Coordinates of C-alpha atoms in Angstrom, one line a residue:
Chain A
X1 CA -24.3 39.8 -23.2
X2 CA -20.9 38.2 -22.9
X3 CA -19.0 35.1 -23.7
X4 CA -16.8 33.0 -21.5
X5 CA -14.3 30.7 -22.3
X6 CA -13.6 27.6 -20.3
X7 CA -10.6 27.2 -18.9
X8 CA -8.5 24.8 -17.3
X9 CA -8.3 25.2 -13.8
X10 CA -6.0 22.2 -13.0
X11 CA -3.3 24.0 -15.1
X12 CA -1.5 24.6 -11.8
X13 CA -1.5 21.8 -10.1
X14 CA -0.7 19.5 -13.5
X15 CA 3.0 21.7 -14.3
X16 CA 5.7 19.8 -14.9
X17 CA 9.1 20.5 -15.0
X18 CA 12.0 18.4 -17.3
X19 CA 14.2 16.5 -15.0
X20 CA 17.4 19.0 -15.9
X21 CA 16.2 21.6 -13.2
X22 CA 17.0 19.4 -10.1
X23 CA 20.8 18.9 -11.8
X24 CA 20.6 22.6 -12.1
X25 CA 19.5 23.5 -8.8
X26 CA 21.9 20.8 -7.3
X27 CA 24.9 22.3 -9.2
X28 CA 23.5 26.0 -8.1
X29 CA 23.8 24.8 -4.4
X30 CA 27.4 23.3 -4.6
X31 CA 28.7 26.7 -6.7
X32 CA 27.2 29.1 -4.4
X33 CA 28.4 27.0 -1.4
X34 CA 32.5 26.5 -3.1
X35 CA 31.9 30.8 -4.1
X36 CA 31.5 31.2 -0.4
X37 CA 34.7 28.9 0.5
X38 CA 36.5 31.1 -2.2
X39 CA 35.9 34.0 -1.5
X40 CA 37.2 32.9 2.4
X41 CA 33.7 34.4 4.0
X42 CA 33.7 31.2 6.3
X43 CA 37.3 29.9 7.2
X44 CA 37.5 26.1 5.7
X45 CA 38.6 25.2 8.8
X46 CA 34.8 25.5 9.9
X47 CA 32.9 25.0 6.0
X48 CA 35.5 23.5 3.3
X49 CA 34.7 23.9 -0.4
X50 CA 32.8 21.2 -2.3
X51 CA 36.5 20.7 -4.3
X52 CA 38.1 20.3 -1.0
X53 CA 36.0 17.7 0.0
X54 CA 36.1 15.9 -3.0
X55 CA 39.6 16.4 -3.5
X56 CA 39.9 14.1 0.5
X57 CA 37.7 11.7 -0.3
X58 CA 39.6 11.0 -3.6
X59 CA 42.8 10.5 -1.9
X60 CA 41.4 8.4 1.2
X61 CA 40.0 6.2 -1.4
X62 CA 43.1 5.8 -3.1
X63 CA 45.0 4.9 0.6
X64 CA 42.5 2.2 0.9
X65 CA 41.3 4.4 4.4
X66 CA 37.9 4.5 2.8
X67 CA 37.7 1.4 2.3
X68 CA 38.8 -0.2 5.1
X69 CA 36.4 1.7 7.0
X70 CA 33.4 1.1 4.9
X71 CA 34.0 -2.4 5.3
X72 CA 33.7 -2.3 9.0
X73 CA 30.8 -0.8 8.5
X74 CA 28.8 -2.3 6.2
X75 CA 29.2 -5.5 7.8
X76 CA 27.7 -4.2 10.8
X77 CA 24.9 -2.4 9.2
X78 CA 24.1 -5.5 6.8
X79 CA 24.1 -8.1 9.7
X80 CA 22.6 -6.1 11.8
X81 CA 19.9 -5.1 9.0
X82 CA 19.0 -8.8 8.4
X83 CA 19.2 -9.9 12.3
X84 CA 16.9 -7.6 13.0
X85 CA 14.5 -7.2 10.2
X86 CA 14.0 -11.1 10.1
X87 CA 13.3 -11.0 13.7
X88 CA 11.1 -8.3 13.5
X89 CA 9.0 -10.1 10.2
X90 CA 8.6 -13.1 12.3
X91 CA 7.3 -11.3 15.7
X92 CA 5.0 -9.2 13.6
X93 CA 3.7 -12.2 11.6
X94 CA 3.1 -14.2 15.0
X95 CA 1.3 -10.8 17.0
X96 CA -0.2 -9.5 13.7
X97 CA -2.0 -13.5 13.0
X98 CA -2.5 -15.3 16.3
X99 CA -4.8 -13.6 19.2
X100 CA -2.8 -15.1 21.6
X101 CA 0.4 -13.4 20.0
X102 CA -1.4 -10.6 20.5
X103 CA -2.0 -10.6 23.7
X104 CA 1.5 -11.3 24.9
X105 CA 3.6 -9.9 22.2
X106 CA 1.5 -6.5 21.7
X107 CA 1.8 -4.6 25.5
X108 CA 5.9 -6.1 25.4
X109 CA 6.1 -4.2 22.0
X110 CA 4.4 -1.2 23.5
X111 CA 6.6 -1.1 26.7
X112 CA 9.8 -0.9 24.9
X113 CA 9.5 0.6 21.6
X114 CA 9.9 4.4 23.8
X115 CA 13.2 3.3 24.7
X116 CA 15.7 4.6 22.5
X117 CA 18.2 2.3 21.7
X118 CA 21.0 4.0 21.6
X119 CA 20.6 4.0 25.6
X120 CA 21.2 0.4 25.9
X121 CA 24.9 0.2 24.3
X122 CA 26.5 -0.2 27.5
X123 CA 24.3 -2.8 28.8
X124 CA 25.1 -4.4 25.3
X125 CA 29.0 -4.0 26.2
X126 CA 28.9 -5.4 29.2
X127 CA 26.8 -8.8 28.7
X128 CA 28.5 -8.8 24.2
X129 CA 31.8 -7.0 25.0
X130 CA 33.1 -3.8 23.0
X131 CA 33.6 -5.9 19.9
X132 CA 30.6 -6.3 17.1
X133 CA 28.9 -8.8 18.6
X134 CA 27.8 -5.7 20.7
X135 CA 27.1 -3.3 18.0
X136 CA 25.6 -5.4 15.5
X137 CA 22.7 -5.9 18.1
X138 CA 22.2 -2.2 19.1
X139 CA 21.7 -2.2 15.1
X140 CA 19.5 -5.5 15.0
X141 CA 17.2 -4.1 17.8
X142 CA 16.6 -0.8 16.3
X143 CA 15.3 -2.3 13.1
X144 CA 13.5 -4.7 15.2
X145 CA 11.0 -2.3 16.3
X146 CA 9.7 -0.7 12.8
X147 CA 9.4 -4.2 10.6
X148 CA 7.7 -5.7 13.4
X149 CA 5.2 -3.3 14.1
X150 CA 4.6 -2.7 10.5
X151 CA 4.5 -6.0 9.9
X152 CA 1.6 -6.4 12.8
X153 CA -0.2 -3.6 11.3
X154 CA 0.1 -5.0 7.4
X155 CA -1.1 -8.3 8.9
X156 CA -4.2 -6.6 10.7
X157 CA -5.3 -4.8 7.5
X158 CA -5.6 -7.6 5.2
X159 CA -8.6 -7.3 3.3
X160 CA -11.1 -9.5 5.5
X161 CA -12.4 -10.4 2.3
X162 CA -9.6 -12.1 0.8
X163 CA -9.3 -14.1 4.1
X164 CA -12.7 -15.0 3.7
X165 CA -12.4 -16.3 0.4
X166 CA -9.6 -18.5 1.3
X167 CA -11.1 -20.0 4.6
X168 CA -14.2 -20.9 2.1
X169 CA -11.5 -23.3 -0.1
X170 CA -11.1 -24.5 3.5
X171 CA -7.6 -23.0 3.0
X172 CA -5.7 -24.0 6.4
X173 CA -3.9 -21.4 8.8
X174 CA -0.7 -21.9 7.2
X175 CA -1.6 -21.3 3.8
X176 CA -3.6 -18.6 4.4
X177 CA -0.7 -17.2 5.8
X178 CA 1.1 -18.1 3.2
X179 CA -0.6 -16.8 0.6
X180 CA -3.5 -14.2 1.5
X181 CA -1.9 -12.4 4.7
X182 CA 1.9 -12.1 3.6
X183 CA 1.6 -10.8 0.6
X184 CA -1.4 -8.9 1.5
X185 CA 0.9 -7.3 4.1
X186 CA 4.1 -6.6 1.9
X187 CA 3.4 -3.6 1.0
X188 CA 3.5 -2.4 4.9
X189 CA 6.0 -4.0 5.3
X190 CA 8.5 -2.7 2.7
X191 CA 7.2 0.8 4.9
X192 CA 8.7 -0.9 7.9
X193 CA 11.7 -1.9 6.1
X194 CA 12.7 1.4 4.6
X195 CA 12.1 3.4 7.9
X196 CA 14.3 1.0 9.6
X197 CA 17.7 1.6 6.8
X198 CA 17.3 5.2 8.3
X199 CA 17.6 3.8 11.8
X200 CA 20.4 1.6 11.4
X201 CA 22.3 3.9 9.8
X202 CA 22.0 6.3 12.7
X203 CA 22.5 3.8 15.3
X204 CA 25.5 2.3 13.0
X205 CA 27.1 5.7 13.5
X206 CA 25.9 6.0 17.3
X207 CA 27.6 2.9 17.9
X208 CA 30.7 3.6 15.8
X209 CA 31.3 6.9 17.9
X210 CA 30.8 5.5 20.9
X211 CA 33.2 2.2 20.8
X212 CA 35.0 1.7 17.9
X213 CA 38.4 2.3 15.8
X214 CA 37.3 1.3 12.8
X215 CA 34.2 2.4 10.9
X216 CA 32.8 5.3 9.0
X217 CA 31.3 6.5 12.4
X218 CA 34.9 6.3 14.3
X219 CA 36.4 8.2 11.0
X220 CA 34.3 11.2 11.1
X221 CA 34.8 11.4 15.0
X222 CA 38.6 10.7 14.8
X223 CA 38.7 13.4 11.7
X224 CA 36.5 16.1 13.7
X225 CA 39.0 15.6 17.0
X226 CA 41.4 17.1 14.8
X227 CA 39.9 19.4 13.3
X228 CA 40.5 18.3 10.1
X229 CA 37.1 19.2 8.7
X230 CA 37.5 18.0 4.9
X231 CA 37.9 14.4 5.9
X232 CA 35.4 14.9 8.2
X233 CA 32.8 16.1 5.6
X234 CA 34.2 13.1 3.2
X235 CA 33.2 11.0 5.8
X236 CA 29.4 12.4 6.1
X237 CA 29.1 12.0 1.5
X238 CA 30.1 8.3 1.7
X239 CA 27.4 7.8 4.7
X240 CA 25.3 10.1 2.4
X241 CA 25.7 7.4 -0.4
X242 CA 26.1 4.4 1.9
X243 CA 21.8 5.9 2.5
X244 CA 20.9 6.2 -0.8
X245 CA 22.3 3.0 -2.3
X246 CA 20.7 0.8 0.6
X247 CA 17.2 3.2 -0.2
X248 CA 17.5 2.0 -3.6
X249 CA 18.6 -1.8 -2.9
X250 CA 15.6 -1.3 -1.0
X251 CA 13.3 0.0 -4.0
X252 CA 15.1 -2.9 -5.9
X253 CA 13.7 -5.6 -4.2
X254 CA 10.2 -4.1 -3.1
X255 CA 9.4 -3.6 -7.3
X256 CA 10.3 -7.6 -6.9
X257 CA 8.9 -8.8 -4.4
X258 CA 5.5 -7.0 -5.2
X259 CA 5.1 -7.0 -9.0
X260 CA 1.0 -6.3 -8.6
X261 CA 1.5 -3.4 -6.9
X262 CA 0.1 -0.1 -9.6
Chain B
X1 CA -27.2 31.9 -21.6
X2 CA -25.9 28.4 -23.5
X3 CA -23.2 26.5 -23.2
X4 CA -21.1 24.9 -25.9
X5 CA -19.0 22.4 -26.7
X6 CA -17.3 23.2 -29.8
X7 CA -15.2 21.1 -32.6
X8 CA -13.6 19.6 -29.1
X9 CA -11.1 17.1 -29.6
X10 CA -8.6 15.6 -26.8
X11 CA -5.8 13.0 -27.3
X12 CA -4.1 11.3 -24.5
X13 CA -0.1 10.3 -24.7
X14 CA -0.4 6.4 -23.2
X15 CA 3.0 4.6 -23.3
X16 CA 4.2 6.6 -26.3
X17 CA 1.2 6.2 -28.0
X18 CA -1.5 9.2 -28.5
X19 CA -4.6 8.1 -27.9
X20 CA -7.8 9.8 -29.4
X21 CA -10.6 9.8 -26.5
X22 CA -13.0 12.3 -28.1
X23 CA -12.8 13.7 -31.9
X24 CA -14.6 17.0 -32.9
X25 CA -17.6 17.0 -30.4
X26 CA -20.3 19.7 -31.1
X27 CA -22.9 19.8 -28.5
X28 CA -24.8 22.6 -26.9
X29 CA -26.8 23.1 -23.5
X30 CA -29.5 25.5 -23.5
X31 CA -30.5 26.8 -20.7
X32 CA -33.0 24.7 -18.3
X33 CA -32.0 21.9 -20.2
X34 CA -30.8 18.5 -19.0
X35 CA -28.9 16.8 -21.2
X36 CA -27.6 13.1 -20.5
X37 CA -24.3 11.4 -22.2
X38 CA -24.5 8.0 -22.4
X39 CA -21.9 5.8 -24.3
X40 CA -19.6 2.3 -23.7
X41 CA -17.1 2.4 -21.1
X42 CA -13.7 4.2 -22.8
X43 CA -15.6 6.6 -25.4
X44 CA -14.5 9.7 -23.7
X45 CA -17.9 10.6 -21.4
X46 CA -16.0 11.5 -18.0
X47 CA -13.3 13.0 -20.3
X48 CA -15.8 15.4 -22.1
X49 CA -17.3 16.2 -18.3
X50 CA -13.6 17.3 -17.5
X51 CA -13.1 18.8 -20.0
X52 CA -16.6 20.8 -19.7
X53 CA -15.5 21.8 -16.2
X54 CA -12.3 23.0 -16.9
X55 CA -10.1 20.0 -15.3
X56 CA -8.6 18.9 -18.2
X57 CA -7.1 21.4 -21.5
X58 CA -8.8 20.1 -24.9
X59 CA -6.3 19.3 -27.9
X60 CA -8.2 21.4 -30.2
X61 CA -11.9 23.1 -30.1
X62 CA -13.5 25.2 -27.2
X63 CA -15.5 25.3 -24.9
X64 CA -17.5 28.2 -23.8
X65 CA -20.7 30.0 -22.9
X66 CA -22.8 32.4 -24.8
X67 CA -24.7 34.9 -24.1
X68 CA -23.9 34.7 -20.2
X69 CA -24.8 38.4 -17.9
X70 CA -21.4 40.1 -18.3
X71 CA -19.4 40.8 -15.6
X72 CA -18.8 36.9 -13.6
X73 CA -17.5 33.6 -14.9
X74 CA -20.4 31.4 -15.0
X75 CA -20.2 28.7 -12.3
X76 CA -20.2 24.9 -12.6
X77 CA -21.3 22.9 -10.0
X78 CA -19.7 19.2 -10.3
X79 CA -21.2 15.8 -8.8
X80 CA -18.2 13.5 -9.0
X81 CA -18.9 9.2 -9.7
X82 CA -17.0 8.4 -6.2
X83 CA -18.8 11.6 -4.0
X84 CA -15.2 13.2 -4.0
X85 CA -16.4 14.3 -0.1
X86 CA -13.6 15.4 2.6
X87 CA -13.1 12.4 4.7
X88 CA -12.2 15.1 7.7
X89 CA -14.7 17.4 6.9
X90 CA -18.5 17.1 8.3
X91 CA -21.3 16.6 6.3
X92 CA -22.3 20.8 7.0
X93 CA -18.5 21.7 6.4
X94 CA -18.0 19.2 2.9
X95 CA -21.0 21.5 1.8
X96 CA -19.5 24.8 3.4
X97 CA -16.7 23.9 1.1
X98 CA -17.9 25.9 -2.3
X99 CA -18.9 28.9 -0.3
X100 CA -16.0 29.5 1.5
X101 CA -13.8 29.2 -1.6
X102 CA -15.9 32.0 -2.8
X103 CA -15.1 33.6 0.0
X104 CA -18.9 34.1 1.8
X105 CA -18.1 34.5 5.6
X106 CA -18.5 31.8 8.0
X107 CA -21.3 33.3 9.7
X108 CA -23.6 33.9 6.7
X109 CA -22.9 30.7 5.8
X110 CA -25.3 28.7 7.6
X111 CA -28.8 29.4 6.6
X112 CA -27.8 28.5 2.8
X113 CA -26.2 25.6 3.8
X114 CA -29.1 24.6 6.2
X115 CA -31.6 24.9 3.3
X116 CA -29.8 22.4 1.3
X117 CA -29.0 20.1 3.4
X118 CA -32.8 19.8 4.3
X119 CA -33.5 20.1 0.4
X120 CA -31.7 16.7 -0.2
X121 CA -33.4 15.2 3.5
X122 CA -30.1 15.0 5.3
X123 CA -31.7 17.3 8.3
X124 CA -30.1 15.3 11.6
X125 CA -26.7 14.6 9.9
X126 CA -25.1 18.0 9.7
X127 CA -22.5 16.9 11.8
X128 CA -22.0 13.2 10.3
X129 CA -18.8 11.9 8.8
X130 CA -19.1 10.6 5.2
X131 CA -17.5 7.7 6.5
X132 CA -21.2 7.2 8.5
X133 CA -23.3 7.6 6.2
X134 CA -25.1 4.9 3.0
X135 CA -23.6 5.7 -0.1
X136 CA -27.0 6.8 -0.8
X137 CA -26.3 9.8 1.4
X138 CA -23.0 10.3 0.5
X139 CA -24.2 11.3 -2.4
X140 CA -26.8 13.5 -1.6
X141 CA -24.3 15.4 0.2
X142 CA -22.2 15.7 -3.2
X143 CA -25.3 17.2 -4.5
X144 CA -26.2 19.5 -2.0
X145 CA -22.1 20.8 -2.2
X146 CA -22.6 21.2 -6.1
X147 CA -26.0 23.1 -5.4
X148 CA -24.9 25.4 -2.4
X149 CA -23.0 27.5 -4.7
X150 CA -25.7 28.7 -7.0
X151 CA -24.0 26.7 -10.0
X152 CA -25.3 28.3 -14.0
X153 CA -24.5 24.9 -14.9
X154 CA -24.9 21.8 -13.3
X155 CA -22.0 18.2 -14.3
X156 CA -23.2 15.2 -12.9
X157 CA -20.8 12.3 -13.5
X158 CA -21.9 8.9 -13.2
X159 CA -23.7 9.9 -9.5
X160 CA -25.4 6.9 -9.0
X161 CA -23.2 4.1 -10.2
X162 CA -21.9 3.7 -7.1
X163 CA -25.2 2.7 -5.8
X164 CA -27.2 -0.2 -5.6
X165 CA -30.0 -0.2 -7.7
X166 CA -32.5 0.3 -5.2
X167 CA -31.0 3.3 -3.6
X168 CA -30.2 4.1 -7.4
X169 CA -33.8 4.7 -8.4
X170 CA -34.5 6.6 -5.0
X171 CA -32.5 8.4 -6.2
X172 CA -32.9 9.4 -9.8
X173 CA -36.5 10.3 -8.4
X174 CA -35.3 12.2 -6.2
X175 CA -33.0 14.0 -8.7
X176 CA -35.9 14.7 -10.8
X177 CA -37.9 16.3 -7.9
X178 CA -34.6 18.3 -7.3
X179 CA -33.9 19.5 -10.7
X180 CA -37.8 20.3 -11.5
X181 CA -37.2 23.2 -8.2
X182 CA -34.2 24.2 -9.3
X183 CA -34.2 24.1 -13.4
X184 CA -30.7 24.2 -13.7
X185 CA -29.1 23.5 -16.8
X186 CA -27.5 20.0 -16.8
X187 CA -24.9 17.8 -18.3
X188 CA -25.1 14.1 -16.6
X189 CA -22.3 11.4 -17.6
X190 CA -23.9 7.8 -17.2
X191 CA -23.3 4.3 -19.0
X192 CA -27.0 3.9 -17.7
X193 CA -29.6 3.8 -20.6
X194 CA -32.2 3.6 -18.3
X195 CA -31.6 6.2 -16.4
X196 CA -30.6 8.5 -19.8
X197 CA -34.0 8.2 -20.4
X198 CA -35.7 8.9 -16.9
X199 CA -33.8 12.1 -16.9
X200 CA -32.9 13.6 -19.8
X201 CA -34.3 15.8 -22.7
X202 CA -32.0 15.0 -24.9
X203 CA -29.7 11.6 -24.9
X204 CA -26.2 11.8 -26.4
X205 CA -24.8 8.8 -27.6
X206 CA -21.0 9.1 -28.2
X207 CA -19.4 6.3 -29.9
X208 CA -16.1 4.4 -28.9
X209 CA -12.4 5.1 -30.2
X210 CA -11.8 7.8 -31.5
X211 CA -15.4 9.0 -28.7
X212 CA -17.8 10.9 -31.5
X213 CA -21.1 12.1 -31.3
X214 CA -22.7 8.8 -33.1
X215 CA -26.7 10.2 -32.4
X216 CA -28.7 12.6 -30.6
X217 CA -32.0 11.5 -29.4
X218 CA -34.8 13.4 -28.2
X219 CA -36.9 12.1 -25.2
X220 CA -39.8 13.6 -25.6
X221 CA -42.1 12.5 -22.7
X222 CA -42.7 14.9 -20.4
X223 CA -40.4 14.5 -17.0
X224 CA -42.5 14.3 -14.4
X225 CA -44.5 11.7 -16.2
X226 CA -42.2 9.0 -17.3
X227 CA -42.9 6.8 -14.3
X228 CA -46.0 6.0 -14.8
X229 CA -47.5 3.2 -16.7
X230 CA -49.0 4.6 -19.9
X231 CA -45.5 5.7 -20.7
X232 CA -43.5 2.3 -20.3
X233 CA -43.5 1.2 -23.6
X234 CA -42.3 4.0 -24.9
X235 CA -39.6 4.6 -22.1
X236 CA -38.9 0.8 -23.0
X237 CA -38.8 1.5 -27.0
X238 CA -36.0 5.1 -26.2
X239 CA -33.8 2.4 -24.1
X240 CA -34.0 -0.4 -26.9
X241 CA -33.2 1.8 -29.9
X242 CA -30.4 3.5 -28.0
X243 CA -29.2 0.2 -26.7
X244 CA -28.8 -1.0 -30.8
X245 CA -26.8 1.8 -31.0
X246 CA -24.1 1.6 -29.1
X247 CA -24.6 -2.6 -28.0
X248 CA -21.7 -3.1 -30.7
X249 CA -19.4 -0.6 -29.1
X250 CA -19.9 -2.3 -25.6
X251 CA -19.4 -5.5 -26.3
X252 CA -15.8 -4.1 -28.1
X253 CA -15.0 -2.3 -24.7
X254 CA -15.4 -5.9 -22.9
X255 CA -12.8 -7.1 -24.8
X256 CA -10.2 -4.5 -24.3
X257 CA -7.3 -3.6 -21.5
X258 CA -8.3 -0.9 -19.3
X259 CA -6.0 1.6 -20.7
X260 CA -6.9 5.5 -19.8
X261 CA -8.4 4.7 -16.2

């Protein structure tokens, strides 16, 4: 006869780790990566060190080069952003609520979502010209897609319940949309948001490569035409933050706009 | 072979705060014995069941069985309150699931897992979707999982709640039909008085905040018998006295903000 202790099988799956091991792991990463650079196993010519790069991007800020640039940039990026997601809230709303929407907007949406975007810069060009009108809607139509198909699908899976209850008060269409289907679908639609930042940011570079002077897109290309890989790379961290600061605008406003969410 | 529960305490961390859910529980199972929990929503009865099954660590106290045939870990088999089944999995392979974890080969599977799936009337659904079946079935699919593996010790937490009450006293027949074939030692979670009773030899009220063992109260009508008539009023007279007990505690839990799920 034997006893047996019970133990805690979830032990595994429950671990946690303080939050000082991602700094660590982050700062292994960039030592390991400068050590290499050091010790000249890759020419910086092809890899510059972590201090090199930093060491750039601290003096094109001070020229005002980074700055400059960024502007360009986020003007597109932002306009384009709100062009496009707006348009994009307002299509889904219409196909997601109205059978007739549907019916039209639906097959359109299907036929061209495939297309990627990027493709239809010189069309833009030629009917917007090679100024931003041109890039600003390459940027608007690529976040088009995403918010207004997560939009339609947030719309379609409103609890039927809640509509229910609403058309019982003898709610009308508008405030049901109003105030059962939008918010009911803002949580989707966040989704929609956030996968379209990455999009515009990769079709804000696209753009930036292909037709202009000024922008961070046209700085790394200029920079990697001559070989002058440490601007480059300082380039690539302020897009690098340029993403995370609009993922966290983006978190910002989603923990506002949806306080009953958790 | 008994299990027991043993000066078990667990306190929870909520928003800075620690929390008592359960303070020095003793409680043992014998074996072939079924033994119900029933207590206020927020004294600590899923928490205990966790803890019982080795999901969650206790603060202090253990939790352990004696006398067990030397040699394996004794096994639990759990009935969860929401099923818990596979969405992707088939009714045959949510049940399959405990086997192959103990790593019986596919092919010897099937017989076992035939058996129990005709044990809890499911025959004709082996290849269902939980999503297609009555919560009613659902359910008997948890059990049959929870069976399949040969369990030394069967947790049942809050099975039926789930249900309508219809379906719900289907069911606890059913259960006690099930459990009179298989004699398996029980612990079963419910907020159901009622259904303490039908079920149980023993009834474990646990009180609220810190969660203690408050009473421990005998049922002592035999099982198979406590459906018919000549027993109501003393069914009845197990559910009012337990009901006086812990009535107080409920009407407290009303009143307060969810705060440990």
């Amino acid at each position: 006869m034997a006893d047996y202790k019970v133990q805690n099988k979830m032990l595994p799956w429950q671990k946690t780790y303080p939050g000082w091991v991602s700094a660590l792991a982050m700062i292994a990463v960039l030592a390991l990566w400068e050590a290499v650079c050091r010790t000249g196993l890759v020419s910086s010519l092809f890899l510059p060190s972590p201090s090199e790069i930093i060491c750039s991007l601290w003096e094109m800020t001070l020229t005002g080069e980074i700055a400059s640039n960024l502007a360009a940039s986020l003007k597109r990026i932002i306009a384009g952003f709100l062009l496009g997601s707006l348009a994009g809230l307002l299509f889904g709303l219409l196909t997601g609520a109205s059978a007739l929407g549907d019916k039209v907007g639906t097959p359109l949406i299907q036929a061209l979502y495939p297309i990627p975007k990027i493709a239809l810069l010189p069309l833009f060009i030629l009917w917007l010209g090679i100024g931003e009108l041109s890039k600003i809607t390459i940027i608007a139509l690529g976040v088009f897609f995403p918010v207004a198909m997560n939009t339609y699908s947030g719309v379609r899976n409103v609890d039927a319940l809640l509509i229910k209850v609403a058309v019982s008060f003898n709610a009308g269409r508008w405030l049901t949309l109003k105030s059962v289907v939008l918010p009911g679908a803002l949580p989707m639609i966040f989704a929609g948001l956030r996968l379209a930042a990455g999009t515009s940011l990769l079709l804000l570079v696209a753009a930036e490569m292909i037709a202009a002077r000024e922008g961070i897109g046209a700085l790394i290309l200029h920079y990697g035409d001559l070989m002058i890989t440490d601007k480059l790379m300082a380039g690539v961290i302020v897009l690098s933050l340029l993403g995370l600061i609009f993922h966290a605008a983006l978190q910002w406003l989603e923990k506002r706009a949806i306080p009953w969410k958790e | 072979m008994k299990l027991i529960i043993e000066g078990v305490s667990k306190s929870f961390g909520v928003r800075g705060k620690e929390l008592t859910a359960l303070e020095d529980i003793n409680l043992s199972i014998a074996e072939e014995e079924f033994v119900a929990i029933v207590g206020p929503s927020g004294c600590g009865k899923s928490t205990l069941l966790n803890l019982t099954a080795g999901l969650l660590s206790p603060s202090c106290g253990s939790i352990y069985f004696k006398d067990a045939s030397p040699g394996r870990m004794p096994a639990f088999g759990i009935v969860f309150q929401e099923t818990g089944l596979f969405p992707w999995r088939s009714v045959y392979e949510n049940i399959a699931f405990g086997l192959e974890a103990a790593g019986t080969p596919k092919a010897a599977l099937k017989d076992e897992i035939m058996h129990y799936i005709e044990l809890v009337g499911l025959s004709g659904f082996e290849q269902s979707f939980p999503h297609q079946l009555s919560g009613g079935m659902r359910q008997r699919v948890g059990i049959a999982r929870a069976l399949v593996i040969s369990p030394d010790v069967l947790l049942m937490d809050e099975p039926f709640s789930a249900l309508d009450a219809q379906t719900r006293t289907i069911m606890q027949e059913e259960l006690v039909a099930l459990w009179e074939k298989t004699r398996l030692s029980t612990l079963y979670v419910t907020h159901n008085i009622q259904e303490a009773v039908l079920l149980a030899d023993r009834v474990v009220l646990l009180s609220r905040r810190p969660g203690r063992v408050s009473n421990i109260i005998e049922i002592k009508i035999p099982r198979l018998e406590r459906e018919r008539a000549e027993h109501t009023g003393a069914i009845d007279e197990y559910v009012r006295t337990i009901w006086e007990h812990i009535s107080k505690d409920a009407r407290a839990a009303l009143l307060e903000v969810e705060e440990n799920g």
